[in-house]
Coordinates of C-alpha atoms and ligand atoms in Angstrom, one line a residue:
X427 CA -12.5 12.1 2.0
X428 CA -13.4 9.0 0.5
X429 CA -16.1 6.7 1.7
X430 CA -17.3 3.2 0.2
X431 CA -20.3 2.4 2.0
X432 CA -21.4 -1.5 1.7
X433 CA -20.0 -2.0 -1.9
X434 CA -20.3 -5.4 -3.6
X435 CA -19.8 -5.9 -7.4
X436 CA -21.4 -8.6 -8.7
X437 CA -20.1 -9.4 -12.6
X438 CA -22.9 -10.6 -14.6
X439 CA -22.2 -12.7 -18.2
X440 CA -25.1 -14.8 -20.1
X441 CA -23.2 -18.0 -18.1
X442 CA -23.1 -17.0 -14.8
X443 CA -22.0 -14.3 -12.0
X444 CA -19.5 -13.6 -10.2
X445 CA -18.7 -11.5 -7.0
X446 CA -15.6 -9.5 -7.2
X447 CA -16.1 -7.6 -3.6
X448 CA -18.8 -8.3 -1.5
X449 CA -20.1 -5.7 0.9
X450 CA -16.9 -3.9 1.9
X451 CA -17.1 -0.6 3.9
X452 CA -13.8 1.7 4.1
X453 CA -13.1 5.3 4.9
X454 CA -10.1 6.9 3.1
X455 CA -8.6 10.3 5.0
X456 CA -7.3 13.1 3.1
X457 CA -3.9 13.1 2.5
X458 CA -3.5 9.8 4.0
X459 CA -1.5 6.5 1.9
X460 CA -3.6 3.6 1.8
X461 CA -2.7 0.4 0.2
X462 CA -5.1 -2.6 -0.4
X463 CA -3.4 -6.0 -0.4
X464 CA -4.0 -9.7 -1.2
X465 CA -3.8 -12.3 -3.5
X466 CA -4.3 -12.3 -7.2
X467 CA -8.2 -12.3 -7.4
X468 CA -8.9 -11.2 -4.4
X469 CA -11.0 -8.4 -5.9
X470 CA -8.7 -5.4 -5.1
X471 CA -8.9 -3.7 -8.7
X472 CA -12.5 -3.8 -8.9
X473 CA -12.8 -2.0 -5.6
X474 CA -10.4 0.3 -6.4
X475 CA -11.8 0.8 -9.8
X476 CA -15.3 1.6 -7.9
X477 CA -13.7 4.1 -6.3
X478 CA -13.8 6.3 -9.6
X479 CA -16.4 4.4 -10.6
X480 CA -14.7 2.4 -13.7
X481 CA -16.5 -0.4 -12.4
X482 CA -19.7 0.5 -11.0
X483 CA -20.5 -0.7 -8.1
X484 CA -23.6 -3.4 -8.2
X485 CA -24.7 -2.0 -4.9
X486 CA -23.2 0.7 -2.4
X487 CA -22.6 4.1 -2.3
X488 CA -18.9 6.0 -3.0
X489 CA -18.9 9.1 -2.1
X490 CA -15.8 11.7 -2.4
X491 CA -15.4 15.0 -0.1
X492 CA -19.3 14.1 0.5
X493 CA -20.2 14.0 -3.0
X494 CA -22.2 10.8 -4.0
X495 CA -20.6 9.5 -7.1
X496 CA -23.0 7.1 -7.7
X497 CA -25.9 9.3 -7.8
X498 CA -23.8 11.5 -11.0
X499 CA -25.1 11.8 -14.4
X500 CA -22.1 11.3 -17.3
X501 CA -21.7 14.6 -17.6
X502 CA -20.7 15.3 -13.6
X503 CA -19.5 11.9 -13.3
X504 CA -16.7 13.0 -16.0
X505 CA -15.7 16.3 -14.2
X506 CA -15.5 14.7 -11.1
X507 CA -13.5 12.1 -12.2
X508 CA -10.6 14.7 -13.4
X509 CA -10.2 15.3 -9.5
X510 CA -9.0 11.5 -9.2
X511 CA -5.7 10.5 -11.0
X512 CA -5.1 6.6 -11.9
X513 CA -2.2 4.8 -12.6
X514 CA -1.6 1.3 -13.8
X515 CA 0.9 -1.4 -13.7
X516 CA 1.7 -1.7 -17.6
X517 CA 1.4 2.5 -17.7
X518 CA -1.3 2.6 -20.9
X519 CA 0.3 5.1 -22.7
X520 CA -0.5 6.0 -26.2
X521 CA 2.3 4.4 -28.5
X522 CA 2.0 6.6 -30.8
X523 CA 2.4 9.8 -29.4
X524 CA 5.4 11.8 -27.8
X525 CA 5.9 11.6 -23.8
X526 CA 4.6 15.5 -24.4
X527 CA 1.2 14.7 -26.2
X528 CA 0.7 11.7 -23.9
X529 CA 1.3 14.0 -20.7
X530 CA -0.7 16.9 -22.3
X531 CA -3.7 14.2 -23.5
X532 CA -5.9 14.6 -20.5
X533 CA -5.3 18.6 -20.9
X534 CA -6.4 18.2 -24.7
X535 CA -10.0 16.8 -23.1
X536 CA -10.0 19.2 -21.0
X537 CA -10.1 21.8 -24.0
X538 CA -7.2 23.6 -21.9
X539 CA -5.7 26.2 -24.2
X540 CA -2.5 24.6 -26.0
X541 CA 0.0 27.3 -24.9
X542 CA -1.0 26.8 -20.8
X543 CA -1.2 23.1 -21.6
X544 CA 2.4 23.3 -22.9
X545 CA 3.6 24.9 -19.9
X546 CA 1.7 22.5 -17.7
X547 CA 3.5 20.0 -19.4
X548 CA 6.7 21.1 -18.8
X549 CA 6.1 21.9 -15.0
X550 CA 4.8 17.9 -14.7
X551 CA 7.8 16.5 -16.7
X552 CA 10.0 18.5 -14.4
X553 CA 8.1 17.1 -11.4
X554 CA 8.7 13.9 -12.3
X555 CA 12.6 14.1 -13.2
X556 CA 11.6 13.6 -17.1
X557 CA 12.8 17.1 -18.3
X558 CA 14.2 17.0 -21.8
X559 CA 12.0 13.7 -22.7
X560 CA 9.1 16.1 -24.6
X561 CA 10.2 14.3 -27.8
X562 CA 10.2 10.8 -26.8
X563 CA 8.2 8.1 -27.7
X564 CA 7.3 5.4 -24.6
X565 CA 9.5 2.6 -26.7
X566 CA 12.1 4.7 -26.1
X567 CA 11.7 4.9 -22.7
X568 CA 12.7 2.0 -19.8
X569 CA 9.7 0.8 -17.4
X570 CA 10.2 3.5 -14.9
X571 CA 10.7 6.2 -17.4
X572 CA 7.0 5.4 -18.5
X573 CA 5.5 4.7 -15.5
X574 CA 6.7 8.6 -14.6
X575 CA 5.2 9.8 -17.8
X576 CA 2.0 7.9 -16.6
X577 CA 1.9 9.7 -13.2
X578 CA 3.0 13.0 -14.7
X579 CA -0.5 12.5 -17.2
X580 CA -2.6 11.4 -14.6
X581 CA -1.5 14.8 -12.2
X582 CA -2.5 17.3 -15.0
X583 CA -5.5 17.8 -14.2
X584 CA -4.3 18.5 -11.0
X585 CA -6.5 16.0 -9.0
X586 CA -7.4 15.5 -5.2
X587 CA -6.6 11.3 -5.1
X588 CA -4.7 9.5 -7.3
X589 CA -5.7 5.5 -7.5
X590 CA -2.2 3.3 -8.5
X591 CA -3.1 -0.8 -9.3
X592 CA 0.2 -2.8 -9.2
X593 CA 2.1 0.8 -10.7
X594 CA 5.3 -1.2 -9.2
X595 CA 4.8 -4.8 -10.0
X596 CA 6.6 -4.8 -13.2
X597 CA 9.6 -3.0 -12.3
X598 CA 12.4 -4.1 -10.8
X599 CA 13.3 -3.3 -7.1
X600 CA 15.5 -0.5 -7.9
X601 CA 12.7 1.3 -9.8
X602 CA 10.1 0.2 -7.9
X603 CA 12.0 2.5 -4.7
X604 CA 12.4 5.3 -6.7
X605 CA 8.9 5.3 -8.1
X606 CA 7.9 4.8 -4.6
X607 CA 9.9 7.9 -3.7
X608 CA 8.5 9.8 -6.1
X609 CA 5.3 8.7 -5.0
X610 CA 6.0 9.6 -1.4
X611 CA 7.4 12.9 -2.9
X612 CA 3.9 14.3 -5.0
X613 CA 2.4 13.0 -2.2
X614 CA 4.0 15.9 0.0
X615 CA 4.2 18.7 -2.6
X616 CA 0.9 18.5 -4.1
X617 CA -1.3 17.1 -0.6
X618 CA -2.9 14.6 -2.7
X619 CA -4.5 11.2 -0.8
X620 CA -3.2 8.4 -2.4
X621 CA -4.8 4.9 -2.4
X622 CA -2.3 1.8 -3.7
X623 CA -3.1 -1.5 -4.6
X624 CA -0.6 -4.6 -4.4
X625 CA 0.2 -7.6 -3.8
X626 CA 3.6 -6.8 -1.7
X627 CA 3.9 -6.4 1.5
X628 CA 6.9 -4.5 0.9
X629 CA 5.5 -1.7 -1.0
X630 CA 2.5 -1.2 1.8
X631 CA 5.8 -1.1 4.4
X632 CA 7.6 1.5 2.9
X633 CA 4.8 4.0 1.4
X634 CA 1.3 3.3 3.2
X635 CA -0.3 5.0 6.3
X636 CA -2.8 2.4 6.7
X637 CA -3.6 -0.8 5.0
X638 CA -6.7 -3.2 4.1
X639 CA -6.2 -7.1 3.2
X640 CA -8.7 -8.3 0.9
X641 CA -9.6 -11.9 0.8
X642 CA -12.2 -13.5 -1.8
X643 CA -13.8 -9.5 -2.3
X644 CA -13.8 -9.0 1.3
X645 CA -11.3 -6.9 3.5
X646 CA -10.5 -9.4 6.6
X647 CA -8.0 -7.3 8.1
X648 CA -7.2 -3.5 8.9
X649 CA -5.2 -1.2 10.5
X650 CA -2.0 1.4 10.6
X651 CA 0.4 -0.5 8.6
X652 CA 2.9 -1.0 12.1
X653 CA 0.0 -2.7 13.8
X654 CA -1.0 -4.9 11.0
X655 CA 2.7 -5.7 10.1
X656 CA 3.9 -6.4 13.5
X657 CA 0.5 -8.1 14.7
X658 CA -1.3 -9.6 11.8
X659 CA -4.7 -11.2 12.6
X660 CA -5.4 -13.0 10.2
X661 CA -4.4 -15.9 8.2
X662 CA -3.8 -14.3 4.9
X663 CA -2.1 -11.4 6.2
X664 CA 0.5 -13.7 8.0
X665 CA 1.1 -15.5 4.4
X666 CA 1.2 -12.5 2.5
X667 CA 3.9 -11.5 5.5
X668 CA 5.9 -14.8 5.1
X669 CA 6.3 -14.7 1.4
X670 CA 8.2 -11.3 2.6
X671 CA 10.5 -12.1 5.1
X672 CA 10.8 -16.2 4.0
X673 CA 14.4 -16.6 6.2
X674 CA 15.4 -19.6 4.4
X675 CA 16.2 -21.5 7.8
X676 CA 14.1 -20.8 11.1
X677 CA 15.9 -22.2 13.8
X678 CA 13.8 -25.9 15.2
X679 CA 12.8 -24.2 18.8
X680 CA 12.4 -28.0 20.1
X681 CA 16.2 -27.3 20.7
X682 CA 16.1 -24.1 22.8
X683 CA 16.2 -24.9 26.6
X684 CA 14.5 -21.4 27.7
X685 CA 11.1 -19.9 27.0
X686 CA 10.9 -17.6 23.6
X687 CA 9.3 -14.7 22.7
X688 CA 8.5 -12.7 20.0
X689 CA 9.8 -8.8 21.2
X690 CA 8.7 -5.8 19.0
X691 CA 8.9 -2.4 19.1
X692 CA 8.2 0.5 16.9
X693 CA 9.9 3.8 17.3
X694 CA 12.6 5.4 19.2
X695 CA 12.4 1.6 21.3
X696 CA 14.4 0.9 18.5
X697 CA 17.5 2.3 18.7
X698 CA 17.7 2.2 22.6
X699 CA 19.1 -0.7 24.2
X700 CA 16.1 -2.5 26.0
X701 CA 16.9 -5.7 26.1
X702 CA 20.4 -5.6 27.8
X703 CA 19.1 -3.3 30.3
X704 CA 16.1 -5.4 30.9
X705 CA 18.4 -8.2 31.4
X706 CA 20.6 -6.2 33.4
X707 CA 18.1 -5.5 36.0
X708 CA 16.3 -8.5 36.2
X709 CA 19.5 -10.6 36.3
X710 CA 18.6 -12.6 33.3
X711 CA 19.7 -13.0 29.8
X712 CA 18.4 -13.5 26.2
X713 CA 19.8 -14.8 23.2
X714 CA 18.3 -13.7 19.6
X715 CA 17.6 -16.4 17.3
X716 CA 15.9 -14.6 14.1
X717 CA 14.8 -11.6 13.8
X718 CA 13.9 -8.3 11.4
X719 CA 14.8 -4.5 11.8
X720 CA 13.6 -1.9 9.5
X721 CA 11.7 0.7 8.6
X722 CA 7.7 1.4 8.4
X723 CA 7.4 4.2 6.2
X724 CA 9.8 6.8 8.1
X725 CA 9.3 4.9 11.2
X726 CA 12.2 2.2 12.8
X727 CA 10.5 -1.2 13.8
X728 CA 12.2 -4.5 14.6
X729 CA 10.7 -8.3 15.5
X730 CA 13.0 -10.7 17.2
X731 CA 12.8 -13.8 18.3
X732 CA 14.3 -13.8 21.7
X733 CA 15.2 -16.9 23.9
X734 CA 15.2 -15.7 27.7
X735 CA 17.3 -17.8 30.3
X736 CA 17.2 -17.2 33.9
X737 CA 15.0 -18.8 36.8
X738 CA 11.5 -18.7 36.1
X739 CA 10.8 -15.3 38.4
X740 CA 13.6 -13.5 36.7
X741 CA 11.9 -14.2 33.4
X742 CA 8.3 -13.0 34.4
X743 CA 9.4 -10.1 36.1
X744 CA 11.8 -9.6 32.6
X745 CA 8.5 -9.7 30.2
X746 CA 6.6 -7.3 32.2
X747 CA 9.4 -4.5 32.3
X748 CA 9.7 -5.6 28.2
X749 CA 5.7 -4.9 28.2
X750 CA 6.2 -1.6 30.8
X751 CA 8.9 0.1 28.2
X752 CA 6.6 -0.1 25.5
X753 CA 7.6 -3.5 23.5
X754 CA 4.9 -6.3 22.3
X755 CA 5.6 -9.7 24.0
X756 CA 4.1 -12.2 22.4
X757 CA 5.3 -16.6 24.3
X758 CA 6.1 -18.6 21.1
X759 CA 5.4 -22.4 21.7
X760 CA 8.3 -25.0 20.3
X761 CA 5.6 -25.6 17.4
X762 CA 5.6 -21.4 16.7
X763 CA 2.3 -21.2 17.9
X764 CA 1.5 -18.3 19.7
X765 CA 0.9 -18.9 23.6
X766 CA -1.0 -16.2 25.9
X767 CA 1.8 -14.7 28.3
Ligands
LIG2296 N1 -14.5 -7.5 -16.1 C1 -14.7 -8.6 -15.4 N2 -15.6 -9.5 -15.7 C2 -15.8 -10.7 -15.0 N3 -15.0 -11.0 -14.0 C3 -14.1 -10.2 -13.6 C4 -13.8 -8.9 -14.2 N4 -12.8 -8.3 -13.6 C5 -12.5 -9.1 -12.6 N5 -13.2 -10.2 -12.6 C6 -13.1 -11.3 -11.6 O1 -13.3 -10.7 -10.3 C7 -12.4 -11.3 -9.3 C8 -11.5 -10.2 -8.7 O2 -10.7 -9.6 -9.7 P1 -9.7 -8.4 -9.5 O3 -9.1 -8.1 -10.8 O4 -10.5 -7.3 -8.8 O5 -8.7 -9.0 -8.5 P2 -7.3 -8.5 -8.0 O6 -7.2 -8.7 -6.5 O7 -7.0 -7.2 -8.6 O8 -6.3 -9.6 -8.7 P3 -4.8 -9.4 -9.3 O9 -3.8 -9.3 -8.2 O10 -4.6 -10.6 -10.1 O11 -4.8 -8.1 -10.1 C9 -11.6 -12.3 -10.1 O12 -12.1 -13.6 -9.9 C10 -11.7 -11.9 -11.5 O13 -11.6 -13.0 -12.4
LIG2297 MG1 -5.6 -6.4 -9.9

């Protein structure tokens, strides 16, 4: 659906240059929800605005449902660009116009007769729970009010993707869920493929299929969002993880007279009770010292940090029935480094 194919953007001024992203390969699938993460400056609204080709790429090819955007003159370049929605963080709405004209403005472009554009209008403020708001202006509206007008003006030209920088970050966490939700909602009606950049980890968790970490214009890590959450690689990824979930007091393992793990799971795992029967049948037993439960998108996951007391056979042969039911068992050292089991 969407391919970038070695893309690096260089920004060029009289003074000097600058590289943004640097060489970065990606498929996107149809219909999937793909967030791009990392740290402020770590290039993930140039890629993303390469990706309709905002920012042209200094070298690479993008190319959508096979067609090489790259390669377009203006003219093609702007039709095929009404196939790929964007929304931003501070919405860019025009001030001066009703929540109607702003929603009907890519429509007016479009030279789409006025009474069709009208109705189109309607059916988009319906879709996103704005009904009744034709004759509002955006300073009447709160953040999420306008961020919905944003996405219903960026759907009405009915496109395939829709690109979203940040269209959370300056809400607060109420309206950040039900943007998400509606999100995850025109996501299902309207089969669109939806790629999301942020800088939370908690937004990737609860809306994203897969995800990319970016890191000085590259993307160091990937992977379905449960594997990268659950098993981050790199170092970035396990900050970006920490800012999260930062438990304000991790228990001092020095302290714990038994070997500890980390235990995930992901999936039905999560709701049955492993560990006691583990325990059980290995004639062990475990305390839980810290630990998360929640949900990936649709999906139950949980990460616990498990002490496991017994002699040293009961323990071994408790980690590999752990492993054998389908958990991740990962020794944690009294320093929380990671030890091979
Ligand atoms: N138009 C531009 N001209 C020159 N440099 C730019 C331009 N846009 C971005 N940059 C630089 O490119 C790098 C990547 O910027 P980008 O905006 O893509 O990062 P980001 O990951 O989206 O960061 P943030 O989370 O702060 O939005 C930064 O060093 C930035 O200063
Ligand atoms: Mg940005």
């Amino acid at each position: 659906m969407i391919s970038l194919e070695r893309i690096t953007k260089t920004y060029t001024s009289r003074k000097q240059s600058l590289t943004a992203v640097r060489d970065v390969s990606l498929q996107i699938e149809r219909g999937e929800i793909f967030g791009l993460i990392g740290y402020s400056g770590a290039g993930k609204s140039t890629l993303l605005r390469c990706i309709n080709l905002l920012e042209r790429p200094t070298q690479g090819q993008v190319r959508i449902n096979g067609q090489d955007m790259t390669a377009l003159g203006n003219r093609e370049l702007q039709q095929a660009r009404k196939k790929i929605g964007m929304i931003f963080q501070h919405f860019h709405l025009l001030h001066s116009a009703t929540v109607a004209e702003n929603v009907a403005f890519p429509l007016r472009l479009a030279k789409v007769p006025k009474r069709i554009a009208m109705e189109k209008v309607h059916a988009l403020l319906d879709l996103v729970g704005l009904r009744g708001y034709e004759k509002h202006y955006p300073a009447q509206l709160s953040g999420g009010q306008k961020q919905r007008v944003a996405i219903a003006r960026a759907l009405a030209n009915d496109p395939d993707v829709l690109l979203c920088d940040e269209a959370t970050s300056a809400l607060d966490p109420d309206t950040t869920q039900s943007i998400l939700d509606l999100l995850l909602d025109i996501h299902d009606r309207l089969n669109l493929t939806i790629v999301l950049v942020t800088h939370e980890m908690s937004v990737i968790q609860r809306v994203c299929d897969r995800v990319a970490v970016m890191d000085h214009g590259n993307i160091v890590e990937i992977g379905r969002v449960a594997d990268v959450f659950l098993h981050p690689q790199h170092d970035v990824t396990r900050r970006l993880l920490q800012t999260e979930n930062s438990t304000s007091s991790s228990p001092a393992l020095a302290d714990v007279a038994a070997p500890v793990f980390e235990v995930t799971f992901v999936g039905d795992t999560t709701y049955a009770p492993v560990l006691s029967e583990v325990a059980r049948a290995t004639d062990s037993t475990f305390s839980i010292l810290e630990g998360t439960i929640g949900t990936l998108k649709d999906v139950p996951y949980g990460k616990l940090l498990v002490a496991w007391h017994g002699n040293r056979r009961a323990v071994t042969a408790a980690i590999s029935e752990l492993a054998a039911r389908g958990c991740g068992v990962t020794e944690i050292s009294q320093d929380r480094t990671t030890v091979e089991v």
